[in-house]
Short mmCIF file of C-alpha atoms in Angstrom, two decimals:
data_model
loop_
_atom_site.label_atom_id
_atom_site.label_comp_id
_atom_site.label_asym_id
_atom_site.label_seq_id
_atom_site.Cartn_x
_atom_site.Cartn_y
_atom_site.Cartn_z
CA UNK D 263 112.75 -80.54 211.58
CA UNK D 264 113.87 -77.16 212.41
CA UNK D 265 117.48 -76.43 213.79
CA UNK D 266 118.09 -76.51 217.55
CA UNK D 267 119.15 -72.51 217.63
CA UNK D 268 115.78 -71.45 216.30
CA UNK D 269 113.67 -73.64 218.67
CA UNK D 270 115.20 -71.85 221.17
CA UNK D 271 114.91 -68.52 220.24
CA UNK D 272 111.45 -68.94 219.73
CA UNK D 273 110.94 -70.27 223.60
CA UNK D 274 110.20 -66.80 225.28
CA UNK D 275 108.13 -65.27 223.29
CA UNK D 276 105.62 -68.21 223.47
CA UNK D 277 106.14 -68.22 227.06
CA UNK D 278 105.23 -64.38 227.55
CA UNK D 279 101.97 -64.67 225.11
CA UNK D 280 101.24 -67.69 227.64
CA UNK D 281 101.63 -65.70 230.62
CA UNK D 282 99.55 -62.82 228.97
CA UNK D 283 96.67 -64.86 228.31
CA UNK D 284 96.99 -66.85 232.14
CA UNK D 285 96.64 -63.23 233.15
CA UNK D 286 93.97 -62.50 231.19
CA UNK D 287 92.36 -64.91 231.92
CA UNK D 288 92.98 -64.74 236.20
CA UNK D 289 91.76 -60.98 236.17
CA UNK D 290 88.35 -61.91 234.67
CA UNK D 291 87.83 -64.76 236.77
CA UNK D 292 89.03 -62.30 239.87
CA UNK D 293 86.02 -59.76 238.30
CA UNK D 294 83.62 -62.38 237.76
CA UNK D 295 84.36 -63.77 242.04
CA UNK D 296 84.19 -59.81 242.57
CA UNK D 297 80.97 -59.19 241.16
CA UNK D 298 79.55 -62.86 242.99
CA UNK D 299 80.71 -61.64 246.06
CA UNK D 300 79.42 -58.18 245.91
CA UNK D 301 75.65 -59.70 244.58
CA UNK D 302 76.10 -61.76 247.62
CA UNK D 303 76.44 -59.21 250.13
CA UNK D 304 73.92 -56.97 248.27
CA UNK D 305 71.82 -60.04 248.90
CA UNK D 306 72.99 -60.64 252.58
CA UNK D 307 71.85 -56.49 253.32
CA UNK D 308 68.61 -57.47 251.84
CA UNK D 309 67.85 -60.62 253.47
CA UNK D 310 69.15 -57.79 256.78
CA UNK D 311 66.81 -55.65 255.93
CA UNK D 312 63.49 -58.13 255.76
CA UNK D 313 64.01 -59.18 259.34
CA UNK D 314 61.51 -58.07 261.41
CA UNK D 315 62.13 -56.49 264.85
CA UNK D 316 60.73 -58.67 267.64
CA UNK D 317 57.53 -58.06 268.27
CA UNK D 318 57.89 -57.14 272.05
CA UNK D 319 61.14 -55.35 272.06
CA UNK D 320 62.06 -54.83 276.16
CA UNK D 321 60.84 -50.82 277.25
CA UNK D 322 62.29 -49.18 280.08
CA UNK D 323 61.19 -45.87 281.62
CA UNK D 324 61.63 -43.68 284.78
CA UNK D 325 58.85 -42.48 286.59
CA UNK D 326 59.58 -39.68 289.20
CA UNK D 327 56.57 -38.84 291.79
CA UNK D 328 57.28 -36.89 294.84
CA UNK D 329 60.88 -36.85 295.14
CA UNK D 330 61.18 -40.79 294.26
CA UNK D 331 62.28 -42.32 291.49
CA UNK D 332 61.65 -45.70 289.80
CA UNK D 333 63.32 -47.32 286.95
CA UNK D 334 60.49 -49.65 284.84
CA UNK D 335 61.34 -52.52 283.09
CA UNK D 336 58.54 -54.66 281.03
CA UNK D 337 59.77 -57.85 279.72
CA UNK D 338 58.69 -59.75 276.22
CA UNK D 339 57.74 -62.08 278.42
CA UNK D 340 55.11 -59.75 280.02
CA UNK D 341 56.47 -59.25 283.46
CA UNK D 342 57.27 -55.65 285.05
CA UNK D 343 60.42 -55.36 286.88
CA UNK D 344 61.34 -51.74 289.80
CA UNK D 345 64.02 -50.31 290.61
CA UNK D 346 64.55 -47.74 292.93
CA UNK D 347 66.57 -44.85 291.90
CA UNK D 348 66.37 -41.95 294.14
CA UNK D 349 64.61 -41.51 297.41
CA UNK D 350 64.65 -37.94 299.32
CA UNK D 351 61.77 -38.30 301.16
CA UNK D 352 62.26 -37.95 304.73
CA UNK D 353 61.54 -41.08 306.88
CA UNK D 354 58.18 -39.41 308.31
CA UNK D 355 57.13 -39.09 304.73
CA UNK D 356 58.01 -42.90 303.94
CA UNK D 357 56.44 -44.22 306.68
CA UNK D 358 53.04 -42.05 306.15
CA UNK D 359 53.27 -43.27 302.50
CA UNK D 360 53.91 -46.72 303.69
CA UNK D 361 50.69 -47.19 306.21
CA UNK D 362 48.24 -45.73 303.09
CA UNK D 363 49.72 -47.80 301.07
CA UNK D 364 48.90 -50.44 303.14
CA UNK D 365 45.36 -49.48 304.76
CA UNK D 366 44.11 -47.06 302.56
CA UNK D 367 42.89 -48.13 298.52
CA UNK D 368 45.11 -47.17 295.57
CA UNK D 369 44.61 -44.04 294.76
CA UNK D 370 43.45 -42.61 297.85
CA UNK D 371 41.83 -39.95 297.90
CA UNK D 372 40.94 -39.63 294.00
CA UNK D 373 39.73 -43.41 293.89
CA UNK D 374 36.91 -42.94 296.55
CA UNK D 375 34.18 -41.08 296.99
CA UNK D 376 34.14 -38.01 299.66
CA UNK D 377 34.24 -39.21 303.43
CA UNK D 378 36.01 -42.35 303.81
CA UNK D 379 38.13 -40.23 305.78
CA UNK D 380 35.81 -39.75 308.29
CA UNK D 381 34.36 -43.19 307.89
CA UNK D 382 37.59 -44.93 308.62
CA UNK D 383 38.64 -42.77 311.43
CA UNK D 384 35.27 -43.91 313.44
CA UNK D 385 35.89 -47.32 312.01
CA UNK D 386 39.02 -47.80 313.90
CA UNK D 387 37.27 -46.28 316.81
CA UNK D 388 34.66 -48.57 316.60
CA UNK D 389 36.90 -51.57 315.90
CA UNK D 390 38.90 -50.84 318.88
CA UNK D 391 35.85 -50.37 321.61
CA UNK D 392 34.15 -53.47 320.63
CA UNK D 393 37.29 -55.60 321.20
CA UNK D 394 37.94 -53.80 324.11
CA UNK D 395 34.44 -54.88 325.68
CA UNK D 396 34.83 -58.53 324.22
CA UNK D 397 37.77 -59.23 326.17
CA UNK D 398 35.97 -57.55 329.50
CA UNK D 399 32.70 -59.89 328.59
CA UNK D 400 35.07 -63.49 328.02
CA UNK D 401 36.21 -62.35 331.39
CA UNK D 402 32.91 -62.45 333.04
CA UNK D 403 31.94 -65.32 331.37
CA UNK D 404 34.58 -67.17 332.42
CA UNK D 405 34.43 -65.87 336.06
CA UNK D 406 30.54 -66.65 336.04
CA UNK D 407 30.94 -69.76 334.74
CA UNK D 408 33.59 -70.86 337.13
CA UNK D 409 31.37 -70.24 340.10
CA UNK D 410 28.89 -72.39 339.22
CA UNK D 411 28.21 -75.45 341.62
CA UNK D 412 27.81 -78.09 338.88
CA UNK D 413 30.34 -80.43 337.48
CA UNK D 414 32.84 -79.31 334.47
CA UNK D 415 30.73 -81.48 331.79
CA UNK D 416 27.21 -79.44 333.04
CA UNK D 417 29.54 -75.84 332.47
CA UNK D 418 30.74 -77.27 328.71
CA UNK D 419 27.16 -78.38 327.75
CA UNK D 420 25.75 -74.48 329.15
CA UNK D 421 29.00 -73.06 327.29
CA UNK D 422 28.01 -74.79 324.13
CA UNK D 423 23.94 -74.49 324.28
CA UNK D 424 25.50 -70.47 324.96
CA UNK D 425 27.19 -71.07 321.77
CA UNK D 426 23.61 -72.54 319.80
CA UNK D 427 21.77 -69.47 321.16
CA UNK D 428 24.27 -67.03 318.65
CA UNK D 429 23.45 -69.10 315.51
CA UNK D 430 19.53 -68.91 316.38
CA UNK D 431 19.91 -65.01 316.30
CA UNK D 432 22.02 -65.44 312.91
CA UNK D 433 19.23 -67.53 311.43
CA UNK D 434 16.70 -64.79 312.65
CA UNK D 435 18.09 -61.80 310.86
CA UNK D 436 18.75 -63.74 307.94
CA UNK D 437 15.52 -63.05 307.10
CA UNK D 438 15.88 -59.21 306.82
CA UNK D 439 18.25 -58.75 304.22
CA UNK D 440 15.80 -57.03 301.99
CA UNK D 441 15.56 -54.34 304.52
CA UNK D 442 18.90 -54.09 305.25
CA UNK D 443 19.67 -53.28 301.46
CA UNK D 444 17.09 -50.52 301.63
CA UNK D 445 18.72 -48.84 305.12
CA UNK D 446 22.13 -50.45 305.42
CA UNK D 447 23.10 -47.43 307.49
CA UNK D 448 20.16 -47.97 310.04
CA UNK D 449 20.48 -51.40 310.09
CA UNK D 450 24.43 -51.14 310.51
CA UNK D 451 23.87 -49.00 313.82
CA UNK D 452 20.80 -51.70 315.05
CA UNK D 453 23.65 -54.06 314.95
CA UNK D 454 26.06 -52.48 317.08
CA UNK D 455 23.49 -51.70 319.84
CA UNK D 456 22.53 -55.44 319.22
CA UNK D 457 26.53 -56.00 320.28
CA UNK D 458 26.67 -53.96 323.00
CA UNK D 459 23.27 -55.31 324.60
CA UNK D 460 24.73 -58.76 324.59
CA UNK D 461 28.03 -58.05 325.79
CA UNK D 462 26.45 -55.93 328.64
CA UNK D 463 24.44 -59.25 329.58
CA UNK D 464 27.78 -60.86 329.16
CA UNK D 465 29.97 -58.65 331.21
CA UNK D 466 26.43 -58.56 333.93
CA UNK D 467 26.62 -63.00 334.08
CA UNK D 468 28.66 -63.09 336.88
CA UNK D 469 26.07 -61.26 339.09
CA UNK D 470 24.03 -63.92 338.85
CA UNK D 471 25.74 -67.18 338.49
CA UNK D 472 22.89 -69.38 338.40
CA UNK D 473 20.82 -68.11 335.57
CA UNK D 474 24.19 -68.01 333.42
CA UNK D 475 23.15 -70.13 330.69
CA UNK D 476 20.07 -67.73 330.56
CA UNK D 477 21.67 -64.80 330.48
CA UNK D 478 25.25 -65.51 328.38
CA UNK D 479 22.60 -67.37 325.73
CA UNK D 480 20.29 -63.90 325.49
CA UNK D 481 23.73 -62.05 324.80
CA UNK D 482 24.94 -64.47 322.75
CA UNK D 483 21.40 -64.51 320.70
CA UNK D 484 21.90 -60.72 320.34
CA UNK D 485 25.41 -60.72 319.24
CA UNK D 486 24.38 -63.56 316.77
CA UNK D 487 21.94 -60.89 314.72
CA UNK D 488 24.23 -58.28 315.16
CA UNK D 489 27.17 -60.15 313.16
CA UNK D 490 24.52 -60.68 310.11
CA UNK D 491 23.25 -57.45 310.20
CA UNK D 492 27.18 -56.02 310.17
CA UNK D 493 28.09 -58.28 307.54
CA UNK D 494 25.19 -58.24 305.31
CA UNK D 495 25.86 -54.12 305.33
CA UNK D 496 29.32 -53.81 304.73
CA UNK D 497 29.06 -54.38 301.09
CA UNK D 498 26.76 -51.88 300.64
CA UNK D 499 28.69 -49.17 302.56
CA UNK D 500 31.83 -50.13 301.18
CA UNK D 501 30.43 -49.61 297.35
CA UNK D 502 29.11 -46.04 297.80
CA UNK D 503 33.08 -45.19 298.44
CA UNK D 504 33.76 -46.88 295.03
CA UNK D 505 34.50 -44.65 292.08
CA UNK D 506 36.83 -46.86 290.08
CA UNK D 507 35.53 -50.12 290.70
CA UNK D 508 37.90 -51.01 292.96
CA UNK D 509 35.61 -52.30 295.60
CA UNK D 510 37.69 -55.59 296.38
CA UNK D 511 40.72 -52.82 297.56
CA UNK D 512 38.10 -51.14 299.25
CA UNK D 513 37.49 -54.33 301.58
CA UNK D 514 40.76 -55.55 302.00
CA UNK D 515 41.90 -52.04 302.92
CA UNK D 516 38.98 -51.53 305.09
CA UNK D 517 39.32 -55.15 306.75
CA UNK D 518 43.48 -54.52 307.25
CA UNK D 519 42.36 -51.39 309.57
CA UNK D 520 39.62 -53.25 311.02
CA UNK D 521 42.37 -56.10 312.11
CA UNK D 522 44.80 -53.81 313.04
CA UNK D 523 42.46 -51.56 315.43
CA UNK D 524 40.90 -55.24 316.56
CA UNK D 525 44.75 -56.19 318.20
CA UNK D 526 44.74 -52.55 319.89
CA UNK D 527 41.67 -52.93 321.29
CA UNK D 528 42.53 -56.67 322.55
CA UNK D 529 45.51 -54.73 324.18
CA UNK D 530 43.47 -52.33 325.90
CA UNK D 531 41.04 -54.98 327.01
CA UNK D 532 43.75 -57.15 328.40
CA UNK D 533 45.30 -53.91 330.32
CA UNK D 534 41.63 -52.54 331.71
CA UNK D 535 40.71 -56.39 333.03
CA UNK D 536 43.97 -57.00 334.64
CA UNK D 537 43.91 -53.47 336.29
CA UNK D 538 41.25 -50.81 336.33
CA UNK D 539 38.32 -53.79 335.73
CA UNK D 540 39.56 -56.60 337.68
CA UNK D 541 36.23 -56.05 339.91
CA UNK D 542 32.90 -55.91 338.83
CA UNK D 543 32.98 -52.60 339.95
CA UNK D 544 35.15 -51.53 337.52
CA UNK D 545 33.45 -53.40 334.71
CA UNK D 546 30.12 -51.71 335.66
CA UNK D 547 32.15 -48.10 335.56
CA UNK D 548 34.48 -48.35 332.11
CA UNK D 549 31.78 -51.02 330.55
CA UNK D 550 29.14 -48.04 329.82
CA UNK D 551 31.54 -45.47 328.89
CA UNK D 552 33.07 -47.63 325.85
CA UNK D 553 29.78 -48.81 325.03
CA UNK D 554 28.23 -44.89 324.42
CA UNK D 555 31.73 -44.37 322.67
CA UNK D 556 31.34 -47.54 320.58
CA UNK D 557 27.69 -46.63 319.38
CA UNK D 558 28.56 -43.00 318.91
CA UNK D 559 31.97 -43.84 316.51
CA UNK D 560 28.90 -46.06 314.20
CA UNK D 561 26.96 -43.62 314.25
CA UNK D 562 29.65 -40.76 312.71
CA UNK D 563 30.72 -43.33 310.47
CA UNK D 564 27.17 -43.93 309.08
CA UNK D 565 27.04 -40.37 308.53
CA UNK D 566 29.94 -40.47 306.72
CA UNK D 567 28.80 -42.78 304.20
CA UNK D 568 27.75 -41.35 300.79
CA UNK D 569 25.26 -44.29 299.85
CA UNK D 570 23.90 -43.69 296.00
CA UNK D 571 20.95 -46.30 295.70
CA UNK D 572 17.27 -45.12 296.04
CA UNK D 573 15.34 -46.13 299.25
CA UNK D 574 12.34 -44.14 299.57
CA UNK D 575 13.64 -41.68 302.23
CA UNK D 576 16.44 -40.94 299.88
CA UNK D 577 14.43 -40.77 296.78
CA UNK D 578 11.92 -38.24 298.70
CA UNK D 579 14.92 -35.75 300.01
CA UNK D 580 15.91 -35.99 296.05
CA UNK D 581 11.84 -34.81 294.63
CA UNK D 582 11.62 -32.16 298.07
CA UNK D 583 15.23 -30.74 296.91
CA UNK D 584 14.41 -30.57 293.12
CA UNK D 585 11.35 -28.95 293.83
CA UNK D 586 12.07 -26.75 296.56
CA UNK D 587 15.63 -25.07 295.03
CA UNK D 588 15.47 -26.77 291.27
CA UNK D 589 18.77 -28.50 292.05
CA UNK D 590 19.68 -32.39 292.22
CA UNK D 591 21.27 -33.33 295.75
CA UNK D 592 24.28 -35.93 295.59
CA UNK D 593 24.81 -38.57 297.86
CA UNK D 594 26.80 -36.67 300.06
CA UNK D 595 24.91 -33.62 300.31
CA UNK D 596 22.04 -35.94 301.73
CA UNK D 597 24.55 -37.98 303.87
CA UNK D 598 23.74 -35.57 307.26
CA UNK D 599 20.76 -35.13 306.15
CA UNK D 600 19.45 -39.18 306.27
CA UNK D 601 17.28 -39.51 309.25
CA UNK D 602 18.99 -43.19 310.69
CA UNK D 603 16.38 -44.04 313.27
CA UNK D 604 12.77 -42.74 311.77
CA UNK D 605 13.80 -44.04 308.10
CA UNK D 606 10.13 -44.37 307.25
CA UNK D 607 9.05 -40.21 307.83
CA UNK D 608 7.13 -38.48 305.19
CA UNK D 609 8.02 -35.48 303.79
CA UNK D 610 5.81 -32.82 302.85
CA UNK D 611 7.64 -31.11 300.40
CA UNK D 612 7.79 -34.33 298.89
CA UNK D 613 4.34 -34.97 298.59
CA UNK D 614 3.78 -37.39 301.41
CA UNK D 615 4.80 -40.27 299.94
CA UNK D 616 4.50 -43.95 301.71
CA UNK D 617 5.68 -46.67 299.42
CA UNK D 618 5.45 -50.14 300.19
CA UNK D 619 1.82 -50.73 301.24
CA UNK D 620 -0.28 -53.82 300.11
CA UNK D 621 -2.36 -53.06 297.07
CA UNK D 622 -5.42 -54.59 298.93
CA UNK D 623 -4.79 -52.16 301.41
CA UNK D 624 -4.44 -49.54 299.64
CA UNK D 625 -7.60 -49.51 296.70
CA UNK D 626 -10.64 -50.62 296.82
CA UNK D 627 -11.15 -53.24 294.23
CA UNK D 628 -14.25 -51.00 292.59
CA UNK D 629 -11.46 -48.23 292.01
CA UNK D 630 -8.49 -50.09 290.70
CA UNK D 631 -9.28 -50.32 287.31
CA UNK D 632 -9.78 -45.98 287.53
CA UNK D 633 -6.42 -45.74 288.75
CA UNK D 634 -5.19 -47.91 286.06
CA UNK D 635 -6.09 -45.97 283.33
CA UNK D 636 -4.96 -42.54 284.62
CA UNK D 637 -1.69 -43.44 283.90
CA UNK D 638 -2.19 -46.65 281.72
CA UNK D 639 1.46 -46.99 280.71
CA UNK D 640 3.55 -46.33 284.32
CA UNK D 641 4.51 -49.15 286.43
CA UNK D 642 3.18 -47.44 289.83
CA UNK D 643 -0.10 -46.94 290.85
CA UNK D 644 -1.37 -43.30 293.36
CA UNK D 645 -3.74 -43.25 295.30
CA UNK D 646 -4.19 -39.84 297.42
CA UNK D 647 -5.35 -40.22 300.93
CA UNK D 648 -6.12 -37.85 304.11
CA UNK D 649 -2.75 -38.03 305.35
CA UNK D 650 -0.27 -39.45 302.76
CA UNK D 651 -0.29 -40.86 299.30
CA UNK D 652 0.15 -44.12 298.62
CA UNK D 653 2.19 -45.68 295.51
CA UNK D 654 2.28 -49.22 294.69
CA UNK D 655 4.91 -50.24 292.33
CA UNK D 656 4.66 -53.15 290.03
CA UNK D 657 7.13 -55.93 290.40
CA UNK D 658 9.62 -55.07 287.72
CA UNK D 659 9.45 -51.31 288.67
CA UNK D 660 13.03 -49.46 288.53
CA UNK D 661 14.36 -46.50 290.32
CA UNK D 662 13.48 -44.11 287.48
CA UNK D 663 9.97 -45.71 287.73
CA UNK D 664 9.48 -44.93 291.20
CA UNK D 665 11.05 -41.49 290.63
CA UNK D 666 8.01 -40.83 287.90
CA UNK D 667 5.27 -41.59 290.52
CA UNK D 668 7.24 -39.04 293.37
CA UNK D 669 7.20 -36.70 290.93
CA UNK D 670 3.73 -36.95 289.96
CA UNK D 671 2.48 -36.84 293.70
CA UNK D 672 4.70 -33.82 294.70
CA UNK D 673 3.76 -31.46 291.50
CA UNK D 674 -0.08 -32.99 292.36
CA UNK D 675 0.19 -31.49 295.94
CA UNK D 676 1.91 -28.60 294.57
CA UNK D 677 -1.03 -27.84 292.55
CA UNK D 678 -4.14 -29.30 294.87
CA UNK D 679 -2.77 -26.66 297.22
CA UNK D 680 -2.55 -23.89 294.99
CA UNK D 681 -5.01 -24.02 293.18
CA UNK D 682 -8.05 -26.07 294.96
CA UNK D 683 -8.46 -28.50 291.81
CA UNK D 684 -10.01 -31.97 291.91
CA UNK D 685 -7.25 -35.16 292.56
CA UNK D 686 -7.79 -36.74 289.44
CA UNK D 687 -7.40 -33.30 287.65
CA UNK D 688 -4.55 -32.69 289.51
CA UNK D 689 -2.76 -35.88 289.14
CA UNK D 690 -3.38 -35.38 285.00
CA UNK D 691 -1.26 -31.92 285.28
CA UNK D 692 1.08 -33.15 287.44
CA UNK D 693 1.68 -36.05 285.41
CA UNK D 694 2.07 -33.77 282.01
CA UNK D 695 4.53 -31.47 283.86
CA UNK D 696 6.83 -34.20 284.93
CA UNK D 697 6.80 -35.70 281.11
CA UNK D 698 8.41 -32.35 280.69
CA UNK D 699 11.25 -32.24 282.94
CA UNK D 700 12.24 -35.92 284.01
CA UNK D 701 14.73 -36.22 280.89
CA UNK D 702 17.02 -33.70 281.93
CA UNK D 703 15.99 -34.41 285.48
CA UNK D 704 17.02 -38.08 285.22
CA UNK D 705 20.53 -37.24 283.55
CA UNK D 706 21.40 -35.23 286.16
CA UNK D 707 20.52 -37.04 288.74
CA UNK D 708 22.70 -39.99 287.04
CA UNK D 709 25.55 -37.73 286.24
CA UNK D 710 25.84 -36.54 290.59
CA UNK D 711 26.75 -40.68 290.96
CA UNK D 712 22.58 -42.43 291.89
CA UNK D 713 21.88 -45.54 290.91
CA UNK D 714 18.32 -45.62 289.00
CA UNK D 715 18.52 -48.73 288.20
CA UNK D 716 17.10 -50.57 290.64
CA UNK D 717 14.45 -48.82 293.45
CA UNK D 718 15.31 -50.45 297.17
CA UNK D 719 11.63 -50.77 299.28
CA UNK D 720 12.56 -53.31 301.93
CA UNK D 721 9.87 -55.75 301.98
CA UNK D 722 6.92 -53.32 300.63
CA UNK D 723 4.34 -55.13 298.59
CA UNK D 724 4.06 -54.88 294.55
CA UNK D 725 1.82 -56.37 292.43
CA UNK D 726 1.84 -57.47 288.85
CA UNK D 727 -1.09 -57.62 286.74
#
C-alpha cells in the first residue's frame, strides 16, 4: 500500500493524460460527424441536381401589333391567359378593329381569297333590300287578308294552306342541287328574282282580296324555291373565299353581317310602311325600285365571287385562254368574265364543246366501238359534229379527265382549220400534242387555286361500260 503523499501527487498527471485522450478522442469523432455531414450534403446537391424541371414550365411573352400590346400567359395546365398592356390606338381605330373582328374572318384580308370585299359590301345591300320588301309584303298580306268577307277560321286555314304552298316550292328545287353545284352563281341570282317575284305577288294581294289564297300561295311557292336555291349555294360561294380552311369563320362572319343588315332593313321597312308606303300607291312606287336594287346588289356580288371548281363554261374559258395567250386564268381573272344567265354558250376558241349529252344521242351504236379505240385508255368519248363537239364522260371521270378531252377537241379544231385534215386524223394529233403539254399544264392550273378533282356537269349524262 503506497503512502497517502504519493497517491496524491500522482492525481494530476493521470488526470491531464485523461483529458488528452477525451480530447483526442472528441476531435476525431467531431472529423468523423464532419466528413458524414459534408457526404450528406454532397449527396443532398446530387439528389438537387437529378430533379427534373417540370415538364410544362409556365411561358409568358409580349406581343406588340399596331400600337397594342398584350402580355401572354400559357399555363401547365394548357390554358392561355391576356393582358392588355398598352393601347394608343385612337378610338376610330378600335372601333374599326372591333367591327372586323367581329364580321369579317381572322385574318382578313390574307385569309380569303380576292373580292370578299366586294362580295360583302353587296351582301349587306342585298340583305337589307330583301328585309325591307318582307316587311312591305307581311303588310299587304295582312291588309288583304283582313278584308276578306269570310270568318277568322276560313283566313287561318288560307294563311296556313299559304304557308303549304312555300314547302311545295322547297320540295321542287330540291331536286336541282346537281345543277346548282355546277352554276351556284346563276342559280344564286334565279333565287333572288324567285324572292322578289313572290313578294311582288305578296305586296300586289291586297288588290285583289278574293283570289288571296291564290295569289299569297304563288308567292309563297316562289319564295319557297328561292330559300333552297340560296341555301344550297352559299356553301359553295363561301368556299371559293377560303384559303386557310377556315370556311366555318367564313359563315359565321358572313351570317353576323347578314343578321346585322337583316335588323336595318326591318328598320327601314317599318319606317317606309308607316310613312312613304302606307298606300298601295306607295308600295307600287318604292316596291320596284328596291326590287331592281336588290337583284342588281346579287348580281355584283356573284361577280365578285372567285369560284375554283370546273363547270364546263369555266373549264372552256380555261382551254380558249391557254390556247389563245399560253397562260392559265385564275378564278378571279374569269370571275367578270362568267356569263351568269347563258351558262351553257360554246366557245369557239375552245373548240365548241357541249358536255353533258346522252350517249344514245350522241353516237350511233355502229360507231361507238370506233370512238372507243381512238383513245382506248381516256375516260371521255368525242364525237365532232356540224356545229359543236360532243364529249361524253364516263361515270368516274375527274376534272383533269374532262380537261384531256377539251384539250383534244380545241388543238383538233385548231388543226382541222389549218390544215384541212380528216377528223379522225386530226383528233390523233391533237391527242399526241396534248400528251405533251397537260403535265405542266395541269400543275399550273392547280398551283393558280382549281380544283381538278372533281368535274361539275349538272345533270349531263355519262355512261360506264
Amino acid at each position: 500500500m503506497e503512502p497517502e503523499g504519493q497517491k496524491a501527487s500522482l492525481n494530476p498527471s493521470a488526470m491531464l493524460t485523461s483529458l488528452l485522450g477525451r480530447r483526442a478522442k472528441l476531435h476525431e469523432e467531431l472529423r468523423i460527424i464532419e466528413k458524414q455531414d459534408k457526404i450528406k450534403i454532397q449527396t443532398m446537391d446530387k439528389e438537387q441536381v437529378k430533379v427534373k424541371p417540370p415538364d410544362n414550365p409556365p411561358l409568358y411573352w409580349t406581343e406588340i401589333s399596331e400600337s397594342v400590346s398584350h402580355r401572354f400567359h400559357f399555363h401547365p395546365d394548357g390554358q392561355l391567359s391576356m393582358k392588355l398592356l398598352d393601347d394608343s390606338r385612337s378610338v376610330i381605330h378600335r372601333t374599326v378593329d372591333s367591327f372586323l373582328s367581329k364580321f369579317f374572318p381572322s385574318g382578313y384580308p390574307y385569309s380569303v381569297s380576292e373580292g370578299y370585299l366586294r362580295y360583302t359590301q353587296f351582301r349587306a345591300l342585298q340583305h337589307m333590300t330583301s328585309a325591307t320588301l318582307s316587311v312591305l309584303s307581311t303588310q299587304s298580306l295582312l291588309f288583304a287578308a283582313g278584308l276578306r268577307p269570310t270568318p277568322a277560321q276560313a283566313t287561318a286555314v288560307s294563311w296556313i294552306l299559304k304557308d303549304g304552298m312555300q314547302h311545295v316550292g322547297k320540295l321542287i328545287c330540291s331536286n336541282l342541287g346537281a345543277r346548282m353545284d355546277s352554276e351556284p352563281k346563276s342559280w344564286r341570282i334565279l333565287a333572288d328574282v324567285l324572292y322578289d317575284l313572290g313578294t311582288g305577288l305578296e305586296v300586289l294581294s291586297p288588290m285583289c282580296p278574293h283570289l288571296f289564297l291564290q295569289v299569297a300561295g304563288l308567292g309563297n311557292f316562289a319564295k319557297g324555291m328561292a330559300v333552297v336555291a340560296a341555301r344550297a349555294t352559299r356553301l359553295p360561294i363561301y368556299s371559293s373565299f377560303a384559303k386557310e380552311g377556315n370556311l366555318s369563320d367564313l359563315f359565321a362572319k358572313g351570317e353576323a353581317i347578314s343578321t346585322l343588315f337583316n335588323v336595318v332593313g326591318l328598320g327601314a321597312g317599318i319606317f317606309l310602311a308607316s310613312t312613304v308606303c302606307s298606300s298601295m300607291q306607295g308600295k307600287l312606287v318604292v316596291g320596284p325600285v328596291l326590287s331592281v336594287l336588290h337583284v342588281y346588289s346579287v348580281v355584283e356580288e356573284m361577280r365578285a365571287a372567285p369560284v375554283n371548281t370546273l363547270n364546263p363554261q369555266r373549264t372552256a374559258m380555261i382551254v380558249a385562254d391557254f390556247l389563245k395567250v399560253g397562260n392559265i386564268s385564275s378564278p378571279a381573272d374569269l370571275r367578270y368574265r362568267e356569263d351568269l344567265l347563258f351558262t351553257g354558250r360554246l366557245i369557239e376558241d375552245a373548240g365548241n364543246v357541249k358536255v353533258g349529252r346522252s350517249l344514245r344521242k350522241v353516237v350511233k351504236p355502229s360507231k361507238l366501238q370506233e370512238l372507243k379505240e381512238i383513245f382506248p385508255e381516256e375516260k371521255f368519248l368525242l364525237y365532232p359534229g356540224s356545229k359543236w363537239v360532243d364529249m361524253v364522260l364516263e361515270n368516274n371521270a375527274t376534272g383533269e379527265d374532262a380537261l384531256r378531252g377539251w384539250l383534244v377537241a380545241a388543238y383538233a379544231a385548231q388543226i382541222e382549220k389549218s390544215s384541212h385534215v380528216p377528223s379522225a386524223s386530226a383528233l390523233q394529233e391533237a391527242y399526241d400534242k396534248m400528251n405533251d403539254v397537260f403535265s405542266p399544264f395541269l400543275s399550273e392550273l392547280q398551283a393558280k387555286g382549281w380544283h381538278t378533282d372533281r368535274f361539275l356537269d349538272g345533270t349531263g349524262s355519262r355512261f360506264a361500260w
